[in-house]
Coordinates of C-alpha atoms in Angstrom, one line a residue:
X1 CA -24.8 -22.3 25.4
X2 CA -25.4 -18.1 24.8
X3 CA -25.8 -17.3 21.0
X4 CA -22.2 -16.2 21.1
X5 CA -20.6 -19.0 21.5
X6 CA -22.9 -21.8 19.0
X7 CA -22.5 -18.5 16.5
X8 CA -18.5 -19.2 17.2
X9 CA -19.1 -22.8 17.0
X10 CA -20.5 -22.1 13.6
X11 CA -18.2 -19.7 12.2
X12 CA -15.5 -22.5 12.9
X13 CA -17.4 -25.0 10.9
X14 CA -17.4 -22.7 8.0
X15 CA -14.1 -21.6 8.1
X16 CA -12.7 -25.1 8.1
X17 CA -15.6 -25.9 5.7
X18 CA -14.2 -23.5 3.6
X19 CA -10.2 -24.5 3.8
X20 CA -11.5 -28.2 3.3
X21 CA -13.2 -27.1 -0.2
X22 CA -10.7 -25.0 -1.0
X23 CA -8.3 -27.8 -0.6
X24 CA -9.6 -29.8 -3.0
X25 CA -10.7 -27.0 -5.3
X26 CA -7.1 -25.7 -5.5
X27 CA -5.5 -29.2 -5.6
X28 CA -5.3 -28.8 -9.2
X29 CA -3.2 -26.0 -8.7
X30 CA 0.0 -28.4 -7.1
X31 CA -0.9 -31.5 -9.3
X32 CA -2.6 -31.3 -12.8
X33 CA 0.5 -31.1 -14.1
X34 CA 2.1 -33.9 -12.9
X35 CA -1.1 -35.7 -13.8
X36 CA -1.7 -35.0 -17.3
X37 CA 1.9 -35.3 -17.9
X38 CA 1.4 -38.9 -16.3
X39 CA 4.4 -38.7 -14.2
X40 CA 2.4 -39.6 -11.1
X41 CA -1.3 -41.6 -11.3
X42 CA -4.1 -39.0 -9.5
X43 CA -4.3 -40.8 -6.3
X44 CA -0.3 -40.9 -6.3
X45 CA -0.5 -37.2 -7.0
X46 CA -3.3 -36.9 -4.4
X47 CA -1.6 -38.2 -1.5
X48 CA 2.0 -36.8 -2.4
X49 CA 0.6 -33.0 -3.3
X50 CA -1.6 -33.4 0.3
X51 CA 1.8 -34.0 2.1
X52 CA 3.2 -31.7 0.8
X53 CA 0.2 -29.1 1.3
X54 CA 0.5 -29.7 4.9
X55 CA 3.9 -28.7 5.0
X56 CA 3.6 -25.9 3.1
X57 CA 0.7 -24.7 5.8
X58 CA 3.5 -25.1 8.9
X59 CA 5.7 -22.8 7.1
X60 CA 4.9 -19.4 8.2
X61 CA 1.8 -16.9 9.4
X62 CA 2.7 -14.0 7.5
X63 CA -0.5 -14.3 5.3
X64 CA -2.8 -15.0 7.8
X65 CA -1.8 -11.8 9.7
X66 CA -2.8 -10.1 6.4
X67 CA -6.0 -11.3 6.6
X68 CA -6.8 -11.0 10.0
X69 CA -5.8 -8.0 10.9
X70 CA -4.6 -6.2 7.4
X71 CA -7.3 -5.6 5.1
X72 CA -10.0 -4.7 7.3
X73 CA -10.6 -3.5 11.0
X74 CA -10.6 -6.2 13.5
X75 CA -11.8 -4.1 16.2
X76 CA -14.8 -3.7 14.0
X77 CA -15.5 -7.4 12.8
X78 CA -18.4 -9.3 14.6
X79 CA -18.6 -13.0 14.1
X80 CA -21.9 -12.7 11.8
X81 CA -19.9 -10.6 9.4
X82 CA -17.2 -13.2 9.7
X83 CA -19.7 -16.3 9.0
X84 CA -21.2 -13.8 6.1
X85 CA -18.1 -13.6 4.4
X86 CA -17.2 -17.5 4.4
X87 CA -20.4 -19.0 3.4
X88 CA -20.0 -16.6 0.4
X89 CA -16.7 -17.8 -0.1
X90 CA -18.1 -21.0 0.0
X91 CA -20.9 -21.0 -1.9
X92 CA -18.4 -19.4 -4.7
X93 CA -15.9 -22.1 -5.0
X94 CA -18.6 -25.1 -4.9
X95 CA -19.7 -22.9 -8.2
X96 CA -16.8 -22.4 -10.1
X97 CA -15.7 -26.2 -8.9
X98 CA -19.3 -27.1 -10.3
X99 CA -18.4 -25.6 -13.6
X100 CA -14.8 -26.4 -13.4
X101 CA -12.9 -23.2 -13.6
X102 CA -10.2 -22.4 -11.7
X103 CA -11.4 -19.1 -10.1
X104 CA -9.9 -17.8 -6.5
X105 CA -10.5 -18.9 -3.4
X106 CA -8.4 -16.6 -1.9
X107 CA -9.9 -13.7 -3.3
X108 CA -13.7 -15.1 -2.7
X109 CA -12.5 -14.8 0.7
X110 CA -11.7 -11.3 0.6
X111 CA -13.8 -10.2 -1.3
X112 CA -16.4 -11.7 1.2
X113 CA -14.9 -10.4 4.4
X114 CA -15.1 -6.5 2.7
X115 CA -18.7 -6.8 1.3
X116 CA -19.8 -8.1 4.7
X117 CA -17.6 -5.8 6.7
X118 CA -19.1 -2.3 4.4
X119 CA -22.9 -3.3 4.9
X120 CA -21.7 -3.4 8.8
X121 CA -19.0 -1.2 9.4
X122 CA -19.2 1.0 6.8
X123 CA -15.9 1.8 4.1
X124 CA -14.0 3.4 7.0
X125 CA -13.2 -0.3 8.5
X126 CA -11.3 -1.3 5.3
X127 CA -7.8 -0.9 5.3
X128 CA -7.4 0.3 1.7
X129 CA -4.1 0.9 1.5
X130 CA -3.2 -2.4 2.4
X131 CA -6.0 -3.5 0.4
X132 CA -4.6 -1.9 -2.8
X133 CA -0.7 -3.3 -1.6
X134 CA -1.7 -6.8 -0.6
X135 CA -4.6 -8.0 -2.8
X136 CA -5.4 -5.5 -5.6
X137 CA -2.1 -4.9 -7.3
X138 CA -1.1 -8.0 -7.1
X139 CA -4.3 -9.4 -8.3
X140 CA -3.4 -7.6 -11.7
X141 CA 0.4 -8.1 -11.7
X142 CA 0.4 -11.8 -10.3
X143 CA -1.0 -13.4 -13.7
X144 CA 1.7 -11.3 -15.6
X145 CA 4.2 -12.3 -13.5
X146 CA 3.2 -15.5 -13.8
X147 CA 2.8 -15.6 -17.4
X148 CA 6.3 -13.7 -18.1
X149 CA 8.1 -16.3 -15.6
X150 CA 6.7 -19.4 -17.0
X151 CA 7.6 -18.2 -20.8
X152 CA 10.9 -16.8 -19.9
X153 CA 11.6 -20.2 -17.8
X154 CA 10.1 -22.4 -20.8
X155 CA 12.6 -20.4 -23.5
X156 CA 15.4 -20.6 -21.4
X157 CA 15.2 -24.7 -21.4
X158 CA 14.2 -24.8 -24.7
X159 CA 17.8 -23.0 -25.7
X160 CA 19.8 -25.1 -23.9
X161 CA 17.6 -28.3 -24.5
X162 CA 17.0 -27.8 -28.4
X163 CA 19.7 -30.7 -29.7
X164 CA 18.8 -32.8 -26.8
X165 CA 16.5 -36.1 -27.8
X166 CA 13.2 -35.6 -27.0
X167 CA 12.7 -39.5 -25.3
X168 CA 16.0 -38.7 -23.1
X169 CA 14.5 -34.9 -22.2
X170 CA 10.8 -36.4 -21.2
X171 CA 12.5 -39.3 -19.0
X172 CA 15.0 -36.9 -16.8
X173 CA 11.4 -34.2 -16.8
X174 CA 9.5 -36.8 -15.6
X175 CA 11.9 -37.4 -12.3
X176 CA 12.4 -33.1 -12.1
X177 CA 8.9 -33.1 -12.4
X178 CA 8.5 -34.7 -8.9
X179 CA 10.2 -31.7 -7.7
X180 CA 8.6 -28.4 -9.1
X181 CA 5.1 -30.0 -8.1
X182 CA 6.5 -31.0 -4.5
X183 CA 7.1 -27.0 -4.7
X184 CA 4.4 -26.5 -6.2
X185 CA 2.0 -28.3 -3.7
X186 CA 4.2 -26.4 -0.4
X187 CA 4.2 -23.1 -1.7
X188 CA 0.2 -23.4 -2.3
X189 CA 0.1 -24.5 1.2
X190 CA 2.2 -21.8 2.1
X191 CA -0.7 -19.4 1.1
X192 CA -3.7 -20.8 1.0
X193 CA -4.0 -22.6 4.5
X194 CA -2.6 -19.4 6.3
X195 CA -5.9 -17.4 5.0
X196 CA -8.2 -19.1 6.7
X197 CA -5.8 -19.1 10.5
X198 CA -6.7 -15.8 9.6
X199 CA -9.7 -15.9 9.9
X200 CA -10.4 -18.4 12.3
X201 CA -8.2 -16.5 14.5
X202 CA -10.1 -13.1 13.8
X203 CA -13.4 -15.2 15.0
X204 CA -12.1 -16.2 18.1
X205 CA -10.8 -12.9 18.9
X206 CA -14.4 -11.5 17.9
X207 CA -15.7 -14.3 20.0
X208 CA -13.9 -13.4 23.0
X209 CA -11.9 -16.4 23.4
X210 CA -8.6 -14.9 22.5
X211 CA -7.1 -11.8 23.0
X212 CA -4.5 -9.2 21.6
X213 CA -0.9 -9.8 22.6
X214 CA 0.1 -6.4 25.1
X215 CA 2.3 -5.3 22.3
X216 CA -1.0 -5.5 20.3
X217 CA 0.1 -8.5 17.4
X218 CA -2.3 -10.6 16.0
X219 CA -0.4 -13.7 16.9
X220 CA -2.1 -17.0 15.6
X221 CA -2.4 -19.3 17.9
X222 CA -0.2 -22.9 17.2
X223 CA -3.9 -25.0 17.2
X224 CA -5.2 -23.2 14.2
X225 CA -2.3 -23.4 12.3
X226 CA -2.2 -27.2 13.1
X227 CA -6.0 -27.8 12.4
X228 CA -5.9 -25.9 9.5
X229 CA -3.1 -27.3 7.7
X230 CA -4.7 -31.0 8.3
X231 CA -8.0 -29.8 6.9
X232 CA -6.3 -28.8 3.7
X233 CA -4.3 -31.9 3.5
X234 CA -7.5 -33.8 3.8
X235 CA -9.1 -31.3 1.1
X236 CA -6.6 -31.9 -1.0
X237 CA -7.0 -35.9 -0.8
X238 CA -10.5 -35.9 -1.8
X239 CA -9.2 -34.3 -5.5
X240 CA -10.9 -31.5 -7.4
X241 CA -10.5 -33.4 -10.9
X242 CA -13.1 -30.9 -12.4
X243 CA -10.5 -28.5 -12.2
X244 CA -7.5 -30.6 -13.1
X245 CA -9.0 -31.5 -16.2
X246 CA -9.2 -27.8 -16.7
X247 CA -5.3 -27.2 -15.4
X248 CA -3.8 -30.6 -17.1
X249 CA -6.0 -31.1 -20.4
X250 CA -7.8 -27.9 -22.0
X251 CA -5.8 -24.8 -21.8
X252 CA -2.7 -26.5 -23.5
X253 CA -1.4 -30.5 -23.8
X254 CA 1.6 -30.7 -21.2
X255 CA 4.7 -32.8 -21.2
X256 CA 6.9 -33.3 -18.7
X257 CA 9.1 -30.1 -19.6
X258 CA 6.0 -27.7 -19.6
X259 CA 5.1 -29.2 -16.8
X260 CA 8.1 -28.9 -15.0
X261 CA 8.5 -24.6 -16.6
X262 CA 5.3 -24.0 -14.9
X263 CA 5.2 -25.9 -11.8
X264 CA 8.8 -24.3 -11.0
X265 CA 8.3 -20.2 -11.9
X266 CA 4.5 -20.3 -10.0
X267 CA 6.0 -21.9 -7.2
X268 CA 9.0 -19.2 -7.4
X269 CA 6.7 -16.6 -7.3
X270 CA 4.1 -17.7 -4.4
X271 CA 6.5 -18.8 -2.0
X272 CA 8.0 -15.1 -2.1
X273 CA 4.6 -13.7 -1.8
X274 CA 4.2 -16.1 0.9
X275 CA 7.1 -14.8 3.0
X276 CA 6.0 -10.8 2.5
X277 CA 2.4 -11.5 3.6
X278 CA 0.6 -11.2 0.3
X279 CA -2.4 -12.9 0.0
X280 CA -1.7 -14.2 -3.4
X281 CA -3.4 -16.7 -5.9
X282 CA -2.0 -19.5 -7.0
X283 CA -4.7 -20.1 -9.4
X284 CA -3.9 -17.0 -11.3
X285 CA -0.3 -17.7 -11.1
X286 CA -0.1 -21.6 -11.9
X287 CA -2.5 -20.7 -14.5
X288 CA -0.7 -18.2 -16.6
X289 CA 2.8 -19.8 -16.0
X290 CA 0.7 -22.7 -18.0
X291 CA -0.6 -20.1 -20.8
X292 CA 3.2 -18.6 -20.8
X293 CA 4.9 -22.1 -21.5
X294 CA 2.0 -22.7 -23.9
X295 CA 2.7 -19.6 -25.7
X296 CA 6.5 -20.7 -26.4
X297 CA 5.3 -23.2 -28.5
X298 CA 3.4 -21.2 -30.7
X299 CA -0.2 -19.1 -29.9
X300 CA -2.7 -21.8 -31.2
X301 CA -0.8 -24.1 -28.5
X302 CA -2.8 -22.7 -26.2
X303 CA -6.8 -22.5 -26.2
X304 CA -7.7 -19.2 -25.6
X305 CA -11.3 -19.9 -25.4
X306 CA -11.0 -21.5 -22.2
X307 CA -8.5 -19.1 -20.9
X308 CA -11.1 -16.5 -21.4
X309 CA -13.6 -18.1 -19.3
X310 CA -10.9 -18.5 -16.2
X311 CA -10.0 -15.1 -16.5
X312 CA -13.7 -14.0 -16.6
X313 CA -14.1 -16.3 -13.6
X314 CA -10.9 -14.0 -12.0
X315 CA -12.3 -10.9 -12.8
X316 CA -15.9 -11.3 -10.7
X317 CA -14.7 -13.2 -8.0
X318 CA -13.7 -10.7 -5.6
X319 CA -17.1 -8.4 -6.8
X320 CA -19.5 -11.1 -6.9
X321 CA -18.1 -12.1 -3.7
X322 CA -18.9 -8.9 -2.2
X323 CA -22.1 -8.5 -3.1
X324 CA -22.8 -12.3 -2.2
X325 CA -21.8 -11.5 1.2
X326 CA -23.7 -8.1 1.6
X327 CA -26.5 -9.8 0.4
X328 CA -26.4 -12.4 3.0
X329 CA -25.2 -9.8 6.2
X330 CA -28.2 -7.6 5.0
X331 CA -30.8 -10.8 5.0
X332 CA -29.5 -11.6 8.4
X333 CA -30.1 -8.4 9.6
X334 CA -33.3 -7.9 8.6
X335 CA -34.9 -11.0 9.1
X336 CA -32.4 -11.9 12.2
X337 CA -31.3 -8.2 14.1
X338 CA -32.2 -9.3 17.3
X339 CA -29.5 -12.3 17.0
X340 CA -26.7 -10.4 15.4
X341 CA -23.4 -9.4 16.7

């Protein structure tokens, strides 16, 4: 085999590597709620939010054209810079699973495709209007979005539910509940999975083994989406209960209702960032719809000490990432040059 194709080889690896962890690092995402509130046991919740996810994946490509083609240069991408970028995004989510906070794997992914791409390619090959559009705005407006639709959602049934008795409310939220996480679980598969057909797709375009349509699309190719979406099912299976504990137990105590407030405005929210191409989180998003529902309740509901640490975790993911990334190009070119591409 030439160098090209066992890097290619490798890159794949990674890549699926990558949407495996991140499938069961972002589980938590479509099922802590429906597991702290009980309404499903975890393997229950496993298996139906893994279903689910691989629905979710079939849905569309709009994402993964965003990241294969929209944020940087693809004409300028090499597969080294590629495989730089996911083992950074790697070695980032196996951390914050490690410590159990709910960072971003879509935006360890970014972030580790631009840091890898500037140390080759230079700031030219980054497409930062797109950039700004597609990842950075929403990165800030996202987790007040999410926040704002969980707590408006969360007063809403409160008003109309506030004479109801709470045993009859919990028992009809526990069945509804079965809904907003089924949307919960295909909306994150609706985003997640498409980032890395995105990139997979970008390697074997780097790689030679694919090629731009004649009109010039970056078309994903119907194997990637299939692999991909049964490599985050599988993630997904193998649980990320770290995480959940995070999601379900420590930033507020759920019940079926909450449960059902934040599953159902952060799935809102995703799946419409899903159809415009946006490369969104769905940790930010779940995550604050939880602080929002929390914060309808009153403001010691919700324990901000652990919200600072996830929202520490937000803010250097994309930054550490880059510099993670550069790191690794740079130490692969130096001690490597002769092998690089």
């Amino acid at each position: 085999m030439t160098i090209t194709i066992l890097l290619l080889i490798a890159v794949v690896a990674v890549a699926l590597a990558f949407e495996f962890i991140n499938g069961f690092h972002d589980c938590a995402n479509a099922i802590a709620t429906v597991v702290s509130t009980k309404v499903l046991s975890p393997k229950q919740a496993v298996l139906f939010g893994a279903s689910l996810e691989f629905v979710g994946a079939l849905t569309g490509t709009h994402v993964a054209k965003t990241i294969g083609s929209g944020i940087v240069n693809a004409e300028m991408i090499t597969l080294t810079v590629i495989f730089c970028a996911l083992l950074a995004a790697v070695l980032w989510n196996l951390l914050t699973w490690y410590l159990g906070l709910p960072s971003s794997s879509s935006h360890a992914l970014i972030g580790g495709l631009l840091g890898a791409t500037i140390v080759k390619a230079g700031v030219d090959a980054v497409h930062v209007t797109t950039l700004m559009d597609k990842v950075i705005i929403p990165m800030f407006t996202s987790p007040v979005l999410g926040f704002c639709a969980g707590f408006m959602l969360m007063l809403f049934l409160i008003r109309i539910l506030f004479r109801a008795n709470p045993q009859s409310v919990n028992k009809k939220f526990r069945k509804l509940q079965l809904v907003s996480s089924g949307l919960m679980a295909l909306s994150h598969g609706s985003n997640d999975a498409q980032k890395t057909m995105g990139i997979i797709t970008l390697a074997l375009l780097a790689g030679g083994v694919l090629h731009k349509s004649p009109s010039g699309d970056f078309e994903i190719p119907v194997y990637v989406i299939i692999v991909c979406a049964l490599t985050m099912a599988a993630g997904t299976m193998n649980g990320g209960w770290k995480i959940i504990k995070t999601m379900g137990h420590k930033i507020i105590k759920l019940k079926p209702v909450h449960g059902f407030a934040a599953e159902t405005s952060a799935a809102g929210l995703i799946l419409t960032a899903s159809h415009f191409g946006i490369p969104l989180s769905t940790t930010h998003v779940i995550s604050t719809a939880i602080m929002g529902v929390g914060s309808t309740l009153h403001a010691h509901a919700v324990k901000w000490r652990i919200v600072g640490n996830i929202v520490t975790a937000w803010v250097l993911t994309i930054p550490a990432c880059m510099i993670l990334s550069a790191v690794i190009y740079y130490s692969v070119y130096h001690f490597g040059g002769a092998f690089i591409h």
